[in-house]
CSV table of C-alpha atoms and ligand atoms in Angstrom, one decimal:
chain,number,residue,atom,x,y,z
A,4,MET,CA,-20.3,-10.7,-22.1
A,5,LYS,CA,-18.6,-7.3,-22.0
A,6,ILE,CA,-16.5,-6.3,-19.1
A,7,LEU,CA,-15.1,-2.9,-18.3
A,8,VAL,CA,-11.7,-2.9,-16.6
A,9,ILE,CA,-10.7,0.1,-14.6
A,10,ASN,CA,-7.2,1.1,-13.4
A,11,ALA,CA,-7.7,4.3,-11.3
A,12,GLY,CA,-5.0,6.5,-10.0
A,13,SER,CA,-5.3,9.7,-8.0
A,14,SER,CA,-5.5,11.9,-11.1
A,15,SER,CA,-6.2,9.4,-13.9
A,16,LEU,CA,-8.6,6.7,-14.8
A,17,LYS,CA,-7.6,4.2,-17.5
A,18,TYR,CA,-10.2,1.8,-18.9
A,19,GLN,CA,-10.6,-1.1,-21.3
A,20,LEU,CA,-13.8,-2.6,-22.5
A,21,ILE,CA,-13.3,-6.3,-23.3
A,22,ASN,CA,-15.5,-8.7,-25.1
A,23,MET,CA,-15.2,-11.9,-23.2
A,24,GLU,CA,-16.5,-14.1,-26.0
A,25,ASP,CA,-13.2,-13.8,-27.8
A,26,GLU,CA,-11.3,-11.7,-25.2
A,27,HIS,CA,-10.7,-8.8,-27.7
A,28,VAL,CA,-10.5,-5.2,-26.6
A,29,ILE,CA,-13.5,-3.2,-27.9
A,30,ALA,CA,-12.2,0.2,-26.8
A,31,LYS,CA,-9.7,1.6,-24.3
A,32,GLY,CA,-8.8,5.0,-23.0
A,33,ASN,CA,-7.7,7.3,-20.3
A,34,CYS,CA,-9.2,10.2,-18.4
A,35,GLU,CA,-6.3,12.5,-17.3
A,36,ARG,CA,-5.9,15.3,-14.8
A,37,ILE,CA,-8.8,14.4,-12.5
A,38,GLY,CA,-9.1,17.0,-9.8
A,39,ALA,CA,-7.0,19.5,-11.7
A,40,GLU,CA,-7.5,21.9,-14.6
A,41,GLY,CA,-7.0,21.0,-18.2
A,42,GLY,CA,-8.5,17.4,-18.0
A,43,ARG,CA,-8.8,15.3,-21.2
A,44,ILE,CA,-10.1,12.0,-22.2
A,45,SER,CA,-8.4,9.9,-25.0
A,46,HIS,CA,-10.4,7.1,-26.4
A,47,LYS,CA,-9.6,4.5,-29.0
A,48,THR,CA,-11.8,1.8,-30.5
A,49,ALA,CA,-10.8,-1.5,-32.1
A,50,ASP,CA,-12.0,-0.1,-35.4
A,51,GLY,CA,-9.3,2.5,-35.2
A,52,VAL,CA,-11.4,5.5,-34.2
A,53,GLU,CA,-9.4,7.8,-32.0
A,54,ILE,CA,-10.8,10.8,-30.1
A,55,LYS,CA,-9.3,13.2,-27.7
A,56,LEU,CA,-11.6,15.6,-25.8
A,57,ASP,CA,-10.8,18.4,-23.4
A,58,CYS,CA,-13.1,18.2,-20.3
A,59,GLU,CA,-13.0,19.1,-16.7
A,60,PHE,CA,-13.0,16.2,-14.1
A,61,PRO,CA,-13.4,17.7,-10.7
A,62,THR,CA,-13.7,14.2,-9.3
A,63,HIS,CA,-13.6,10.6,-10.4
A,64,THR,CA,-17.4,10.6,-10.8
A,65,GLU,CA,-17.2,13.1,-13.7
A,66,ALA,CA,-14.5,11.0,-15.3
A,67,PHE,CA,-16.8,7.9,-15.1
A,68,GLU,CA,-19.7,9.9,-16.6
A,69,LYS,CA,-17.5,11.0,-19.5
A,70,LEU,CA,-16.2,7.5,-20.3
A,71,VAL,CA,-19.7,6.2,-20.2
A,72,GLU,CA,-20.7,9.0,-22.6
A,73,VAL,CA,-17.9,8.2,-25.1
A,74,LEU,CA,-18.6,4.5,-25.0
A,75,THR,CA,-22.3,5.0,-25.8
A,76,SER,CA,-22.4,8.1,-28.0
A,77,GLY,CA,-20.5,10.1,-30.6
A,78,LYS,CA,-17.7,9.0,-33.0
A,79,GLY,CA,-16.1,6.5,-30.5
A,80,ARG,CA,-19.3,4.8,-29.6
A,81,VAL,CA,-19.1,1.1,-29.2
A,82,LEU,CA,-22.2,0.3,-27.1
A,83,ASP,CA,-25.8,0.9,-27.8
A,84,ASP,CA,-26.6,1.0,-24.2
A,85,LEU,CA,-24.6,0.9,-20.9
A,86,SER,CA,-26.6,-2.2,-19.9
A,87,GLU,CA,-24.4,-4.2,-22.3
A,88,ILE,CA,-21.7,-4.0,-19.7
A,89,SER,CA,-22.1,-7.1,-17.5
A,90,ALA,CA,-19.6,-6.1,-14.8
A,91,VAL,CA,-16.7,-3.8,-13.9
A,92,GLY,CA,-13.3,-5.1,-12.7
A,93,HIS,CA,-11.0,-2.8,-10.8
A,94,ARG,CA,-7.3,-3.0,-10.3
A,95,ILE,CA,-6.3,-2.4,-6.7
A,96,VAL,CA,-2.7,-2.0,-5.7
A,97,GLN,CA,-2.7,-3.0,-2.1
A,98,GLY,CA,-4.8,-5.7,-0.5
A,99,ALA,CA,-2.3,-6.5,2.3
A,100,GLU,CA,-3.1,-9.6,4.3
A,101,LEU,CA,-6.9,-8.9,3.9
A,102,PHE,CA,-7.1,-10.2,0.4
A,103,SER,CA,-5.5,-13.3,-1.1
A,104,GLU,CA,-7.8,-13.4,-4.2
A,105,SER,CA,-10.1,-11.3,-6.3
A,106,VAL,CA,-13.5,-10.6,-4.7
A,107,LEU,CA,-16.9,-9.2,-5.4
A,108,VAL,CA,-17.2,-5.6,-4.2
A,109,THR,CA,-19.4,-5.1,-1.1
A,110,GLU,CA,-19.5,-2.3,1.4
A,111,GLU,CA,-17.3,-4.3,3.7
A,112,VAL,CA,-14.7,-4.8,0.9
A,113,ILE,CA,-14.5,-1.1,0.2
A,114,GLU,CA,-14.1,-0.3,3.8
A,115,LYS,CA,-11.3,-2.9,4.1
A,116,ILE,CA,-9.5,-1.4,1.0
A,117,SER,CA,-9.8,2.0,2.7
A,118,SER,CA,-8.6,0.7,6.0
A,119,ILE,CA,-5.2,-0.2,4.5
A,120,SER,CA,-4.7,3.2,2.8
A,121,GLU,CA,-1.6,3.9,4.9
A,122,LEU,CA,0.2,1.0,3.2
A,123,ALA,CA,-0.5,2.5,-0.3
A,124,PRO,CA,-1.3,6.2,0.3
A,125,LEU,CA,-1.0,7.1,-3.4
A,126,HIS,CA,-3.2,4.3,-4.6
A,127,ASN,CA,-5.8,2.9,-2.3
A,128,PRO,CA,-7.6,6.2,-1.6
A,129,ALA,CA,-7.9,6.7,-5.3
A,130,HIS,CA,-9.2,3.2,-5.8
A,131,VAL,CA,-11.9,3.8,-3.2
A,132,LEU,CA,-12.9,7.1,-4.9
A,133,ALA,CA,-13.2,5.2,-8.2
A,134,LEU,CA,-15.2,2.4,-6.7
A,135,ARG,CA,-17.6,4.9,-5.2
A,136,ALA,CA,-17.9,6.9,-8.4
A,137,CYS,CA,-18.5,3.7,-10.3
A,138,GLN,CA,-21.3,2.8,-7.9
A,139,LYS,CA,-22.9,6.2,-8.6
A,140,VAL,CA,-22.7,6.0,-12.4
A,141,PHE,CA,-23.6,2.4,-13.0
A,142,ASP,CA,-26.8,0.7,-12.0
A,143,PRO,CA,-26.4,-1.0,-8.6
A,144,SER,CA,-27.2,-4.4,-10.2
A,145,VAL,CA,-23.9,-4.2,-12.2
A,146,PRO,CA,-21.5,-6.3,-10.2
A,147,GLN,CA,-18.0,-4.9,-9.5
A,148,VAL,CA,-15.0,-7.0,-8.7
A,149,VAL,CA,-11.6,-6.0,-7.3
A,150,VAL,CA,-8.3,-7.6,-8.4
A,151,PHE,CA,-5.3,-6.9,-6.2
A,152,ASP,CA,-1.6,-6.5,-7.2
A,153,THR,CA,-0.6,-8.0,-3.9
A,154,ALA,CA,-3.0,-11.0,-3.8
A,155,PHE,CA,-0.9,-13.4,-5.9
A,156,HIS,CA,2.0,-13.0,-3.4
A,157,GLN,CA,0.0,-13.9,-0.3
A,158,SER,CA,1.3,-17.4,-0.8
A,159,ILE,CA,4.9,-16.3,0.1
A,160,PRO,CA,6.0,-18.1,3.3
A,161,ASP,CA,6.6,-16.1,6.4
A,162,TYR,CA,10.4,-16.6,6.3
A,163,ALA,CA,10.4,-14.9,3.0
A,164,TYR,CA,8.0,-12.0,3.8
A,165,THR,CA,9.2,-11.2,7.3
A,166,PHE,CA,11.8,-8.4,7.6
A,167,GLY,CA,14.4,-8.7,10.4
A,168,VAL,CA,12.9,-6.0,12.6
A,169,PRO,CA,11.1,-6.5,15.9
A,170,TYR,CA,8.2,-8.8,15.3
A,171,GLU,CA,5.8,-6.6,17.2
A,172,ASP,CA,6.1,-4.1,14.4
A,173,TYR,CA,5.1,-6.6,11.9
A,174,LEU,CA,2.0,-7.3,14.1
A,175,GLU,CA,1.2,-3.7,14.9
A,176,PHE,CA,2.2,-1.8,11.7
A,177,HIS,CA,1.9,-4.6,9.1
A,178,ALA,CA,5.6,-4.1,8.2
A,179,ARG,CA,6.3,-7.0,5.9
A,180,ARG,CA,7.0,-7.8,2.2
A,181,TYR,CA,3.8,-7.7,0.1
A,182,GLY,CA,5.1,-7.7,-3.4
A,183,PHE,CA,3.4,-6.1,-6.4
A,184,HIS,CA,2.7,-6.7,-10.1
A,185,GLY,CA,1.0,-9.9,-8.9
A,186,THR,CA,-1.6,-9.8,-11.8
A,187,SER,CA,1.2,-9.6,-14.3
A,188,HIS,CA,3.3,-12.4,-12.8
A,189,ARG,CA,0.2,-14.6,-12.6
A,190,TYR,CA,-0.9,-13.8,-16.1
A,191,VAL,CA,2.5,-14.5,-17.8
A,192,SER,CA,3.2,-17.7,-15.8
A,193,GLN,CA,-0.2,-19.1,-16.6
A,194,ARG,CA,0.1,-18.1,-20.2
A,195,TYR,CA,3.5,-19.8,-20.5
A,196,ALA,CA,2.2,-23.1,-19.0
A,197,LYS,CA,-0.7,-23.0,-21.5
A,198,LEU,CA,1.6,-22.3,-24.4
A,199,ILE,CA,3.9,-25.2,-23.7
A,200,GLY,CA,1.0,-27.5,-22.8
A,201,LYS,CA,2.1,-28.3,-19.2
A,202,ASN,CA,0.4,-28.1,-15.9
A,203,ILE,CA,1.7,-25.0,-14.0
A,204,LYS,CA,1.7,-27.2,-10.8
A,205,ASP,CA,4.7,-29.0,-12.3
A,206,LEU,CA,6.7,-25.9,-13.2
A,207,LYS,CA,9.3,-23.8,-11.4
A,208,ILE,CA,9.3,-20.4,-13.1
A,209,ILE,CA,11.0,-17.0,-12.6
A,210,THR,CA,9.0,-14.1,-14.1
A,211,CYS,CA,10.8,-10.8,-14.7
A,212,HIS,CA,8.4,-7.9,-15.1
A,213,LEU,CA,10.6,-5.1,-16.2
A,214,GLY,CA,9.1,-1.7,-16.9
A,215,ASN,CA,9.3,1.7,-15.3
A,216,GLY,CA,8.7,-0.3,-12.2
A,217,SER,CA,10.3,-3.8,-12.1
A,218,SER,CA,9.8,-6.9,-10.1
A,219,ILE,CA,10.9,-10.5,-10.2
A,220,THR,CA,9.0,-13.4,-8.8
A,221,ALA,CA,9.7,-17.0,-8.0
A,222,ILE,CA,6.7,-19.1,-8.9
A,223,ASN,CA,6.7,-22.7,-7.8
A,224,GLY,CA,3.8,-24.9,-8.9
A,225,GLY,CA,1.8,-21.8,-9.8
A,226,LYS,CA,2.3,-20.1,-6.5
A,227,SER,CA,4.4,-17.1,-5.8
A,228,ILE,CA,7.0,-18.1,-3.2
A,229,ASP,CA,9.1,-14.9,-3.2
A,230,THR,CA,9.2,-11.6,-5.0
A,231,SER,CA,11.6,-8.7,-5.3
A,232,MET,CA,9.3,-5.8,-4.4
A,233,GLY,CA,8.7,-5.5,-0.7
A,234,PHE,CA,6.7,-3.4,1.7
A,235,THR,CA,6.3,-0.9,-1.2
A,236,PRO,CA,7.3,-1.1,-4.9
A,237,LEU,CA,10.7,0.5,-4.0
A,238,ASP,CA,12.4,-2.7,-3.2
A,239,GLY,CA,14.2,-5.1,-5.6
A,240,VAL,CA,16.1,-4.3,-8.8
A,241,ILE,CA,17.0,-0.8,-10.0
A,242,MET,CA,14.1,0.8,-11.8
A,243,GLY,CA,13.4,3.9,-14.0
A,244,THR,CA,13.4,6.3,-11.1
A,245,ARG,CA,13.4,4.0,-8.0
A,246,SER,CA,16.6,2.9,-6.3
A,247,GLY,CA,15.7,-0.7,-5.7
A,248,SER,CA,17.1,-2.4,-2.6
A,249,ILE,CA,19.7,-0.5,-0.7
A,250,ASP,CA,21.1,-0.7,2.8
A,251,ALA,CA,18.6,0.9,5.1
A,252,SER,CA,21.4,2.7,7.0
A,253,LEU,CA,22.2,4.6,3.8
A,254,VAL,CA,18.7,6.2,4.0
A,255,LEU,CA,19.4,7.5,7.5
A,256,TYR,CA,22.9,8.6,6.6
A,257,LEU,CA,21.7,10.6,3.5
A,258,MET,CA,18.7,12.1,5.3
A,259,GLU,CA,21.1,13.5,7.8
A,260,LYS,CA,23.7,14.6,5.2
A,261,LYS,CA,21.2,16.2,2.9
A,262,GLY,CA,18.8,17.5,5.6
A,263,PHE,CA,15.9,15.7,4.0
A,264,THR,CA,12.5,15.3,5.6
A,265,PRO,CA,10.9,11.8,5.2
A,266,LYS,CA,8.8,13.0,2.3
A,267,GLU,CA,11.9,14.5,0.6
A,268,MET,CA,13.8,11.2,1.2
A,269,SER,CA,10.9,9.3,-0.3
A,270,ASP,CA,10.9,11.5,-3.4
A,271,TYR,CA,14.7,11.0,-3.7
A,272,LEU,CA,14.4,7.2,-3.6
A,273,ASN,CA,11.3,6.9,-5.7
A,274,LYS,CA,11.5,9.7,-8.2
A,275,LYS,CA,15.2,10.7,-8.5
A,276,SER,CA,17.1,7.5,-8.2
A,277,GLY,CA,17.4,4.4,-10.4
A,278,TYR,CA,18.2,4.8,-14.1
A,279,LEU,CA,17.6,8.5,-13.8
A,280,GLY,CA,19.8,9.0,-10.8
A,281,ILE,CA,22.7,7.0,-12.1
A,282,SER,CA,22.6,8.3,-15.7
A,283,GLY,CA,21.8,11.8,-14.7
A,284,PHE,CA,19.5,12.3,-17.7
A,285,THR,CA,16.9,9.6,-18.3
A,286,ASN,CA,14.6,7.0,-16.7
A,287,ASP,CA,14.0,5.4,-20.1
A,288,ASP,CA,15.7,2.2,-21.1
A,289,ARG,CA,15.8,3.2,-24.8
A,290,ASP,CA,17.7,6.4,-24.0
A,291,ILE,CA,20.0,4.4,-21.7
A,292,ARG,CA,20.8,1.9,-24.5
A,293,LYS,CA,21.4,4.6,-27.1
A,294,ALA,CA,23.7,6.7,-24.8
A,295,ALA,CA,25.6,3.6,-23.7
A,296,ALA,CA,26.2,2.6,-27.3
A,297,GLU,CA,27.6,6.1,-27.9
A,298,GLY,CA,30.0,5.7,-25.0
A,299,ASN,CA,28.2,7.3,-22.1
A,300,LYS,CA,29.7,5.6,-19.1
A,301,ARG,CA,27.0,6.4,-16.6
A,302,ALA,CA,24.3,5.1,-19.0
A,303,GLN,CA,26.4,1.9,-19.4
A,304,LEU,CA,26.6,1.6,-15.7
A,305,ALA,CA,22.9,2.0,-15.2
A,306,GLY,CA,22.2,-0.8,-17.7
A,307,ASP,CA,24.9,-3.0,-16.1
A,308,ILE,CA,23.3,-2.5,-12.6
A,309,LEU,CA,19.9,-3.7,-13.9
A,310,ARG,CA,21.4,-6.7,-15.8
A,311,TYR,CA,23.5,-7.8,-12.8
A,312,GLY,CA,20.5,-7.3,-10.4
A,313,ILE,CA,18.2,-9.6,-12.5
A,314,LYS,CA,21.0,-12.2,-12.8
A,315,LYS,CA,21.3,-12.3,-9.0
A,316,TYR,CA,17.6,-12.8,-8.5
A,317,ILE,CA,17.5,-15.6,-11.1
A,318,GLY,CA,20.3,-17.3,-9.1
A,319,ALA,CA,18.7,-16.7,-5.7
A,320,TYR,CA,15.2,-17.8,-6.8
A,321,THR,CA,16.5,-20.9,-8.5
A,322,ALA,CA,18.0,-21.8,-5.1
A,323,ALA,CA,14.8,-20.9,-3.3
A,324,MET,CA,12.8,-23.2,-5.5
A,325,GLY,CA,15.4,-26.0,-5.7
A,326,GLY,CA,15.5,-25.8,-9.5
A,327,LEU,CA,14.2,-23.9,-12.5
A,328,ASP,CA,12.2,-24.7,-15.6
A,329,ALA,CA,11.7,-21.3,-17.2
A,330,VAL,CA,12.6,-17.6,-17.1
A,331,ILE,CA,10.0,-15.3,-18.5
A,332,PHE,CA,10.5,-11.7,-19.5
A,333,THR,CA,7.7,-9.2,-19.7
A,334,GLY,CA,6.9,-5.5,-19.3
A,335,GLY,CA,8.2,-2.6,-21.5
A,336,ILE,CA,11.8,-3.5,-20.9
A,337,GLY,CA,11.4,-7.3,-20.6
A,338,GLU,CA,9.5,-7.4,-23.9
A,339,ASN,CA,11.6,-4.9,-25.8
A,340,SER,CA,15.2,-4.8,-24.5
A,341,ALA,CA,17.3,-7.5,-26.0
A,342,PRO,CA,20.5,-6.2,-24.2
A,343,VAL,CA,18.8,-6.4,-20.8
A,344,ARG,CA,17.6,-10.0,-21.5
A,345,GLU,CA,21.0,-11.0,-22.9
A,346,GLY,CA,23.0,-9.5,-20.0
A,347,ALA,CA,20.6,-11.0,-17.4
A,348,CYS,CA,21.1,-14.5,-18.9
A,349,ASP,CA,24.7,-14.5,-20.0
A,350,HIS,CA,27.2,-16.9,-18.3
A,351,MET,CA,24.2,-18.9,-16.9
A,352,GLU,CA,25.0,-22.1,-18.8
A,353,TYR,CA,26.0,-23.7,-15.5
A,354,LEU,CA,22.4,-23.2,-14.4
A,355,GLY,CA,21.0,-24.7,-17.6
A,356,ILE,CA,20.2,-21.3,-19.2
A,357,LYS,CA,21.4,-20.8,-22.8
A,358,LEU,CA,20.0,-17.9,-24.7
A,359,ASP,CA,19.7,-18.0,-28.5
A,360,LEU,CA,21.2,-14.5,-29.2
A,361,GLN,CA,19.7,-14.2,-32.7
A,362,LYS,CA,16.2,-15.1,-31.5
A,363,ASN,CA,16.6,-12.7,-28.6
A,364,LEU,CA,17.3,-9.9,-31.0
A,365,ASP,CA,14.5,-11.0,-33.4
A,366,LEU,CA,11.7,-11.6,-31.0
A,367,ASN,CA,11.2,-8.2,-29.5
A,368,ARG,CA,7.6,-7.6,-28.3
A,369,LYS,CA,6.5,-11.0,-29.6
A,370,GLU,CA,5.5,-14.0,-27.6
A,371,GLY,CA,8.0,-16.9,-27.9
A,372,GLU,CA,11.1,-18.8,-26.9
A,373,ILE,CA,14.5,-17.1,-27.0
A,374,SER,CA,16.5,-20.0,-25.5
A,375,THR,CA,18.4,-22.6,-27.6
A,376,PRO,CA,16.8,-26.0,-28.2
A,377,ASP,CA,19.3,-27.6,-25.9
A,378,SER,CA,18.8,-25.1,-23.1
A,379,LYS,CA,17.6,-27.1,-20.0
A,380,VAL,CA,15.9,-24.0,-18.7
A,381,LYS,CA,13.5,-22.3,-21.2
A,382,VAL,CA,13.6,-18.6,-21.7
A,383,TRP,CA,10.6,-16.9,-23.1
A,384,ILE,CA,9.1,-13.5,-23.8
A,385,VAL,CA,5.5,-13.3,-22.8
A,386,PRO,CA,3.8,-9.9,-23.3
A,387,THR,CA,1.8,-9.1,-20.2
A,388,ASN,CA,-1.9,-8.4,-20.2
A,389,GLU,CA,-3.1,-7.4,-16.7
A,390,GLU,CA,-6.4,-6.0,-18.0
A,391,LEU,CA,-7.3,-9.4,-19.5
A,392,LEU,CA,-6.6,-11.2,-16.3
A,393,ILE,CA,-8.7,-8.7,-14.3
A,394,ALA,CA,-11.5,-9.2,-16.8
A,395,ARG,CA,-11.2,-13.0,-16.6
A,396,ASP,CA,-11.3,-12.9,-12.7
A,397,THR,CA,-14.3,-10.6,-12.9
A,398,LYS,CA,-16.1,-13.0,-15.3
A,399,GLU,CA,-15.3,-16.0,-13.1
A,400,ILE,CA,-16.6,-14.3,-10.0
A,401,ILE,CA,-19.8,-13.1,-11.5
A,402,ASN,CA,-20.5,-16.4,-13.1
A,403,LYS,CA,-20.3,-18.0,-9.6
A,404,ILE,CA,-22.9,-15.6,-8.2
A,405,LYS,CA,-25.4,-16.0,-11.1
B,29,ADP,P1,5.3,0.8,-16.7
B,29,ADP,O1,6.0,0.1,-15.6
B,29,ADP,O2,5.1,2.3,-16.4
B,29,ADP,O3,4.0,0.1,-17.1
B,29,ADP,P2,6.4,0.0,-19.2
B,29,ADP,O4,6.1,-1.5,-18.9
B,29,ADP,O5,5.7,0.6,-20.3
B,29,ADP,O6,6.2,0.9,-17.9
B,29,ADP,O7,8.0,0.1,-19.4
B,29,ADP,C1,8.7,1.3,-19.7
B,29,ADP,C2,10.1,1.0,-20.1
B,29,ADP,O8,10.0,0.1,-21.2
B,29,ADP,C3,10.9,2.2,-20.5
B,29,ADP,O9,12.2,2.1,-19.9
B,29,ADP,C4,11.0,2.0,-22.0
B,29,ADP,O10,12.3,2.4,-22.5
B,29,ADP,C5,10.8,0.5,-22.3
B,29,ADP,N1,10.1,0.3,-23.5
B,29,ADP,C6,8.8,0.5,-23.7
B,29,ADP,N2,8.4,0.3,-25.0
B,29,ADP,C7,9.6,0.0,-25.7
B,29,ADP,C8,9.9,-0.2,-27.0
B,29,ADP,N3,8.9,-0.3,-27.9
B,29,ADP,N4,11.1,-0.4,-27.3
B,29,ADP,C9,12.1,-0.4,-26.4
B,29,ADP,N5,11.9,-0.1,-25.1
B,29,ADP,C10,10.6,0.1,-24.7
């Protein structure tokens, strides 16, 4: 069984074709600059064939047509016929309270995803465009499945997802914590349980997905019970260009001082803050580390803020779960940045966390344990694979309807 996984943004469409017999990626790629001039598709096969083609994508439909063409013809061809694709799985950012698990796409499902566009204006409208385009390009008999970033967090209890604003506004405007990166948190926690041969129902885990966007989740018995991102992905720890949690009054104060419109304020908090805003020159953890090592104080401060933020979440979520069995690091920074992991876990012996500093340095990007043998709480790096989980959910759902 071959499953196509789609991650559509407003101007891009990333894809992976996965063989579910052994879960290996047959080909992957990206259509860029949809709706603009100068579009291009980059496509890579498991055999190492790489192609880049300039093409115009007025809409998502042309992008789908092109990716189907490169999968089935030319140098990057990996399929004899499109009918070899059994199903398509789509990543959807916001499912709000309408979706607590992955589902088969129907007209009603598309309408529901569209109905909550206000909660994710940059993402959900693009997902709907991609779903429609996919329906046009594929035979209607090919099932499509949607997998939501928010769904895993629907198990968070009301006292953890409700903000302290008038309750009517939660009811009327859906103002609450949703959490994101759910597919990643679910994947790495399940993978960890499998690797250590334990039932996830018996584990209390904190997963730290640290990348350009970062979120931390408390997973008790396999269920998300709290997470650091909130109504939008702006909340939580400091990120590449996002501020993370700040006092809401500061937003109002700065809007007044700087004369910002809501859109300008949103850009300030989402695109000009975080690592970039603190350091003044980069959103990238590698640059931050290099500059800090060379004595750049603001780069050092940016890194310190992230490390301290993660540490506070580990402490808070241990309290929330009444204990802790494992901390898992994933995402570009979580998998690669030894100093971030070290800083987040230092002086945590009182909580049962003891990092093996050498293993922490050696194990970048690889799956494995980085705590000492006598550490009560295990610390692991587990590289994330959201596409694989989307493909697995898709397979499970289409097997049920067969
Ligand atoms: P996104 O959230 O956009 O998916 P990533 O998970 O790729 O982002 O994370 C991007 C961050 O990870 C950047 O700060 C970058 O410095 C860091 N990173 C990614 N790859 C590496 C690497 N090989 N070595 C060190 N840091 C890395």
